[in-house]
Amino acid sequence: MAADPTPEKRTALDWVEANAASLSEDHMTIWHMHEPSWREYRSAAWYVERLRAEGFEVEAGSAGMPTAFCATWSQGSGGPTIGCYAEYDAVTGSSQDPVPYRKPRDGVHPGAAGHTDPHSALGLGGLTGALAMKAAMEQHGIAGRIKFFGEPAEKMCGSKPIHASHGYYDDLDAAISFHPTSLPALSNTVIWETHCGCYWSKVYTFTSPDPETWGSAGERRGAQNSHAVARAPAAMDALCLMYTTTKYTKENMLPHRGSWTLNEAILNGGFATADNLPPRFSQIQFAWRCPSVEMAEAIEHVLDNNAKHVAGLTHCEVSSDWVTKTRPGLANNALAEITYGNFEIVGPPKFPEEAKEFGREMIRNLGYDAPAEPFAALLEQLVDPREGERQLREQLPSWQKNYTSDDYTDYTWHAPTVRLYVGRAALINPAPGVKVPHWCHCALGGLPAAMDPMFLTAGKVIALTGLELMTDPAALARCRAEFEERTGGGIGGSKWLPPLLGKNFPAPIHYPWPEYVETVRGTEWVLPTPPAA
């Protein structure tokens, strides 16, 4: 049975209820910006302005990332520093209006970005928690500091390893990570032991600086036209070979055990503007998810080897640069217990009839009969962390310590960190063997009735957990003791894993990541907006 909230926790809960309507509007503001990784200019600026108006000191562009920030607010002398954060990047190819049928947004290319998880609500959950915590600290005279981060490019696991590399997490006493649930059986809970694993990503650049030295490329005699001589394979062929060679060697990268994935994205395809000239420049990005650093290194070795041989075949030079390297997550059972206890006080989200009818209408528009309950019952139920751990471990081999990936894991090596999951409105499959289309998730992400219960619940749990750590030194001491034990002495301890990108790693902001641009035609997605039908 949940304990009654303390006076300071009651103040935080009341603050959230009193500000729920305006917070809902804030969420929709971010949702409608839908800016992708590393290019969240308007979204980051909104948070910076909002936090400054709330009395936070804000460093914009933290760690050299133009769309990141670090905001702090403190009261009194001493007291712990509690960290939480916002994410706000959208995902390319996910454009969708908040309507119960498939409809990409007007005014941008259908392949433009949209919020999927959605990070718009993830960010507002973190902001809600920070502001409710601050309100209670002010009313009850609680000493302490809130450190609230703006974390761009989460879909590339981009910013948190860089913030860690620059030392931004070193002064945290504890951190709270919230995510809308992506694991149905773990809808309203905290991770007990099996945290996310590694996400590594690298860009390979192929250049052909001297294509005329290839074979007969420079040998012209008499009336021989340059269009008719052999040309160097060059950068386009290098890109294609890197793509296909990696596909062919994927099965040889790791033994067939454990869960891991490898995916790619073409950033530059050759820049050819004449059919007879060899493309000089191409880039391809690879990203891989796996449980351990050792597995990640094995994949990297094969990729590097492939790139070296491909460059030799195509008369190219090759270079590679990291986008990100995350560490596998480190558990903290003490903080998980504290957070779940506060989740029991708050209770799971409850979705109103408006959200459920929207879900039924989507199912009907997919051509199926709509059930009375379009969302899974688990989305409105708490799951004990130990039971969630049991269900998660059922699908994993005993040796595997981490599962899937997310860059919050870099917080876990600098302070006791909890991973909070809150149920988000998501359709059940409409029929056996039928999967819910991606656009349905994106549409629900823009419906306040579907998102508000989830992110407001998260904000309450974050606030209550932060307040407990600030007002109960013994509770925080338990979390810190476990962190010290697991790291062999804290930061720099015998079992501590330092940032994998090294010290002061420069943000990979210079690559041609998709974005919204201003042209003479107005604001456009990187792909031109097609004419209206």
Short mmCIF file of C-alpha atoms in Angstrom, two decimals, residues 226-475:
data_model
loop_
_atom_site.label_atom_id
_atom_site.label_comp_id
_atom_site.label_asym_id
_atom_site.label_seq_id
_atom_site.Cartn_x
_atom_site.Cartn_y
_atom_site.Cartn_z
CA SER A 226 37.50 12.25 -72.45
CA HIS A 227 33.91 11.04 -72.14
CA ALA A 228 34.92 7.72 -73.70
CA VAL A 229 37.88 6.73 -71.50
CA ALA A 230 37.72 4.62 -68.36
CA ARG A 231 37.08 6.59 -65.20
CA ALA A 232 37.94 5.80 -61.60
CA PRO A 233 35.21 3.91 -59.67
CA ALA A 234 35.48 6.68 -57.04
CA ALA A 235 33.20 7.68 -54.21
CA MET A 236 29.82 6.46 -55.42
CA ASP A 237 31.11 2.94 -55.98
CA ALA A 238 32.86 3.09 -52.62
CA LEU A 239 29.59 3.92 -50.89
CA CYS A 240 27.72 1.12 -52.68
CA LEU A 241 30.46 -1.39 -51.94
CA MET A 242 30.66 -0.37 -48.29
CA TYR A 243 26.91 -0.84 -48.02
CA THR A 244 26.81 -4.25 -49.73
CA THR A 245 30.06 -5.59 -48.26
CA THR A 246 28.80 -4.84 -44.77
CA LYS A 247 25.52 -6.59 -45.55
CA TYR A 248 27.46 -9.66 -46.72
CA THR A 249 29.75 -9.71 -43.68
CA LYS A 250 27.10 -8.94 -41.05
CA GLU A 251 26.62 -12.59 -40.10
CA ASN A 252 30.37 -12.92 -39.54
CA MET A 253 30.66 -10.01 -37.13
CA LEU A 254 29.43 -11.77 -34.00
CA PRO A 255 28.32 -15.24 -32.94
CA HIS A 256 24.61 -15.93 -33.23
CA ARG A 257 23.85 -15.16 -29.61
CA GLY A 258 22.45 -12.20 -27.77
CA SER A 259 20.47 -9.34 -29.26
CA TRP A 260 22.27 -6.85 -31.49
CA THR A 261 21.46 -4.77 -34.55
CA LEU A 262 23.37 -2.88 -37.23
CA ASN A 263 21.80 -0.24 -39.45
CA GLU A 264 23.04 2.34 -41.92
CA ALA A 265 22.13 5.74 -43.39
CA ILE A 266 23.53 7.38 -46.51
CA LEU A 267 24.47 10.99 -45.77
CA ASN A 268 26.07 11.93 -49.10
CA GLY A 269 25.68 9.93 -52.30
CA GLY A 270 28.46 11.22 -54.51
CA PHE A 271 27.52 14.76 -55.55
CA ALA A 272 27.79 13.93 -59.25
CA THR A 273 26.52 16.66 -61.59
CA ALA A 274 27.92 15.24 -64.81
CA ASP A 275 27.62 11.64 -65.93
CA ASN A 276 31.20 11.35 -67.16
CA LEU A 277 32.97 12.71 -64.08
CA PRO A 278 33.80 10.39 -61.17
CA PRO A 279 32.04 11.39 -57.92
CA ARG A 280 34.67 12.66 -55.51
CA PHE A 281 32.89 12.43 -52.15
CA SER A 282 30.42 10.16 -50.32
CA GLN A 283 29.49 9.39 -46.72
CA ILE A 284 27.70 6.53 -45.01
CA GLN A 285 26.79 6.25 -41.34
CA PHE A 286 26.56 2.97 -39.43
CA ALA A 287 24.95 2.56 -36.02
CA TRP A 288 24.93 -0.57 -33.91
CA ARG A 289 23.21 -1.63 -30.69
CA CYS A 290 24.53 -4.45 -28.55
CA PRO A 291 24.75 -5.50 -24.89
CA SER A 292 28.46 -4.98 -24.24
CA VAL A 293 31.50 -2.91 -25.15
CA GLU A 294 33.29 -6.08 -26.31
CA MET A 295 30.54 -6.84 -28.84
CA ALA A 296 30.53 -3.23 -30.04
CA GLU A 297 34.28 -3.37 -30.62
CA ALA A 298 33.95 -6.56 -32.66
CA ILE A 299 31.45 -4.88 -35.01
CA GLU A 300 33.66 -1.81 -35.31
CA HIS A 301 36.65 -3.97 -36.31
CA VAL A 302 34.76 -5.51 -39.25
CA LEU A 303 33.41 -2.13 -40.39
CA ASP A 304 36.87 -0.56 -40.34
CA ASN A 305 38.30 -3.49 -42.26
CA ASN A 306 35.52 -3.30 -44.86
CA ALA A 307 36.11 0.42 -45.33
CA LYS A 308 39.85 -0.05 -45.83
CA HIS A 309 39.39 -2.67 -48.56
CA VAL A 310 36.57 -0.80 -50.27
CA ALA A 311 38.73 2.32 -50.48
CA GLY A 312 41.48 0.30 -52.12
CA LEU A 313 39.10 -1.17 -54.68
CA THR A 314 37.59 2.17 -55.68
CA HIS A 315 40.65 4.43 -55.87
CA CYS A 316 39.55 6.34 -52.78
CA GLU A 317 40.84 7.51 -49.46
CA VAL A 318 38.72 6.76 -46.40
CA SER A 319 38.37 8.42 -43.03
CA SER A 320 36.00 7.73 -40.16
CA ASP A 321 34.64 9.78 -37.27
CA TRP A 322 32.51 8.90 -34.28
CA VAL A 323 29.01 10.20 -33.88
CA THR A 324 28.54 8.55 -30.49
CA LYS A 325 29.70 5.74 -28.19
CA THR A 326 27.49 5.00 -25.19
CA ARG A 327 28.35 2.94 -22.15
CA PRO A 328 26.09 0.07 -21.01
CA GLY A 329 23.77 1.11 -18.18
CA LEU A 330 24.63 0.63 -14.51
CA ALA A 331 21.76 -0.27 -12.17
CA ASN A 332 20.95 1.26 -8.79
CA ASN A 333 18.39 -0.82 -6.92
CA ALA A 334 18.16 1.63 -4.01
CA LEU A 335 17.08 4.50 -6.24
CA ALA A 336 14.76 2.17 -8.18
CA GLU A 337 12.99 1.27 -4.90
CA ILE A 338 12.64 4.91 -3.89
CA THR A 339 11.28 5.94 -7.28
CA TYR A 340 8.81 3.09 -7.46
CA GLY A 341 7.56 3.95 -3.99
CA ASN A 342 6.75 7.42 -5.27
CA PHE A 343 5.13 5.91 -8.37
CA GLU A 344 2.82 4.04 -6.00
CA ILE A 345 1.84 7.35 -4.40
CA VAL A 346 1.11 8.94 -7.79
CA GLY A 347 -0.51 5.90 -9.40
CA PRO A 348 -0.46 4.92 -13.08
CA PRO A 349 -1.87 7.15 -15.83
CA LYS A 350 -5.56 6.89 -16.67
CA PHE A 351 -6.60 7.66 -20.23
CA PRO A 352 -9.89 9.52 -20.73
CA GLU A 353 -12.71 8.52 -23.03
CA GLU A 354 -11.60 11.10 -25.62
CA ALA A 355 -8.30 9.28 -26.10
CA LYS A 356 -9.96 5.86 -26.23
CA GLU A 357 -12.54 6.96 -28.80
CA PHE A 358 -9.73 8.39 -30.93
CA GLY A 359 -8.07 4.97 -30.73
CA ARG A 360 -11.29 3.18 -31.68
CA GLU A 361 -11.73 5.48 -34.66
CA MET A 362 -8.21 4.65 -35.87
CA ILE A 363 -8.95 0.94 -35.63
CA ARG A 364 -12.19 1.41 -37.58
CA ASN A 365 -10.31 3.40 -40.21
CA LEU A 366 -7.88 0.48 -40.51
CA GLY A 367 -10.88 -1.66 -41.47
CA TYR A 368 -11.46 -3.57 -38.23
CA ASP A 369 -14.13 -3.61 -35.53
CA ALA A 370 -13.13 -1.41 -32.64
CA PRO A 371 -12.94 -3.00 -29.17
CA ALA A 372 -14.27 -1.25 -26.09
CA GLU A 373 -10.67 -0.90 -24.84
CA PRO A 374 -8.35 0.08 -27.71
CA PHE A 375 -5.31 0.34 -25.41
CA ALA A 376 -3.68 -2.52 -23.50
CA ALA A 377 -4.79 -2.80 -19.88
CA LEU A 378 -1.13 -2.82 -18.75
CA LEU A 379 -0.81 0.83 -19.76
CA GLU A 380 -2.94 1.77 -16.74
CA GLN A 381 -1.37 -0.65 -14.26
CA LEU A 382 1.75 -0.52 -12.07
CA VAL A 383 4.36 -3.25 -12.48
CA ASP A 384 6.64 -4.08 -9.56
CA PRO A 385 10.27 -3.61 -10.70
CA ARG A 386 11.26 -7.15 -9.69
CA GLU A 387 8.36 -8.61 -11.67
CA GLY A 388 9.30 -6.43 -14.63
CA GLU A 389 12.88 -7.67 -14.36
CA ARG A 390 11.67 -11.27 -14.31
CA GLN A 391 9.64 -10.79 -17.47
CA LEU A 392 12.49 -8.98 -19.22
CA ARG A 393 15.00 -11.70 -18.32
CA GLU A 394 12.75 -14.44 -19.70
CA GLN A 395 13.70 -13.49 -23.26
CA LEU A 396 17.43 -12.98 -22.65
CA PRO A 397 20.33 -15.42 -22.21
CA SER A 398 21.73 -15.55 -18.69
CA TRP A 399 25.06 -14.00 -19.69
CA GLN A 400 23.47 -10.90 -21.25
CA LYS A 401 23.58 -8.02 -18.75
CA ASN A 402 22.05 -5.22 -20.85
CA TYR A 403 19.30 -4.94 -23.45
CA THR A 404 18.51 -2.50 -26.30
CA SER A 405 20.02 1.00 -26.14
CA ASP A 406 19.54 4.62 -25.08
CA ASP A 407 22.10 7.25 -24.19
CA TYR A 408 20.73 7.92 -20.68
CA THR A 409 23.15 5.17 -19.69
CA ASP A 410 25.99 7.70 -19.60
CA TYR A 411 24.32 9.31 -16.57
CA THR A 412 24.53 5.98 -14.72
CA TRP A 413 28.35 6.10 -14.55
CA HIS A 414 28.41 9.55 -12.92
CA ALA A 415 25.66 9.29 -10.31
CA PRO A 416 22.99 6.88 -9.04
CA THR A 417 20.41 6.86 -11.85
CA VAL A 418 16.92 5.46 -12.17
CA ARG A 419 15.13 4.61 -15.43
CA LEU A 420 11.42 5.43 -15.17
CA TYR A 421 8.89 4.02 -17.64
CA VAL A 422 5.35 5.40 -17.83
CA GLY A 423 2.62 3.90 -20.00
CA ARG A 424 1.82 5.84 -23.17
CA ALA A 425 -1.41 5.43 -25.09
CA ALA A 426 -0.80 2.86 -27.83
CA LEU A 427 -3.22 0.75 -29.84
CA ILE A 428 -3.55 -2.97 -29.39
CA ASN A 429 -3.14 -4.94 -32.61
CA PRO A 430 -6.52 -4.85 -34.35
CA ALA A 431 -6.46 -8.53 -35.36
CA PRO A 432 -4.21 -11.59 -34.98
CA GLY A 433 -1.10 -11.18 -37.10
CA VAL A 434 -1.88 -7.52 -37.89
CA LYS A 435 0.52 -4.88 -36.64
CA VAL A 436 -0.49 -1.32 -35.86
CA PRO A 437 0.88 1.06 -38.53
CA HIS A 438 3.55 3.53 -37.52
CA TRP A 439 1.36 6.55 -38.29
CA CYS A 440 -1.06 5.54 -35.51
CA HIS A 441 1.63 6.01 -32.85
CA CYS A 442 2.59 9.38 -34.34
CA ALA A 443 -1.05 10.55 -34.43
CA LEU A 444 -1.61 9.65 -30.78
CA GLY A 445 1.54 11.59 -29.87
CA GLY A 446 -0.17 14.80 -30.93
CA LEU A 447 -3.42 14.18 -29.04
CA PRO A 448 -3.39 15.90 -25.62
CA ALA A 449 -5.92 13.47 -24.17
CA ALA A 450 -3.53 10.61 -24.98
CA MET A 451 -0.25 12.25 -23.94
CA ASP A 452 -1.12 14.44 -20.93
CA PRO A 453 -1.88 11.57 -18.52
CA MET A 454 1.46 9.98 -19.33
CA PHE A 455 3.82 12.95 -19.08
CA LEU A 456 2.02 14.54 -16.12
CA THR A 457 2.30 11.24 -14.25
CA ALA A 458 6.00 11.13 -15.07
CA GLY A 459 6.46 14.71 -13.87
CA LYS A 460 4.85 13.88 -10.54
CA VAL A 461 7.05 10.83 -9.98
CA ILE A 462 10.19 12.78 -10.92
CA ALA A 463 9.30 15.61 -8.54
CA LEU A 464 8.46 13.33 -5.62
CA THR A 465 11.61 11.28 -6.08
CA GLY A 466 13.83 14.37 -6.26
CA LEU A 467 12.21 15.82 -3.15
CA GLU A 468 12.69 12.59 -1.21
CA LEU A 469 16.39 12.55 -2.06
CA MET A 470 16.68 16.17 -0.95
CA THR A 471 14.86 15.73 2.35
CA ASP A 472 15.97 12.24 3.39
CA PRO A 473 19.79 12.07 3.65
CA ALA A 474 19.63 8.39 4.58
CA ALA A 475 17.78 7.55 1.36
#
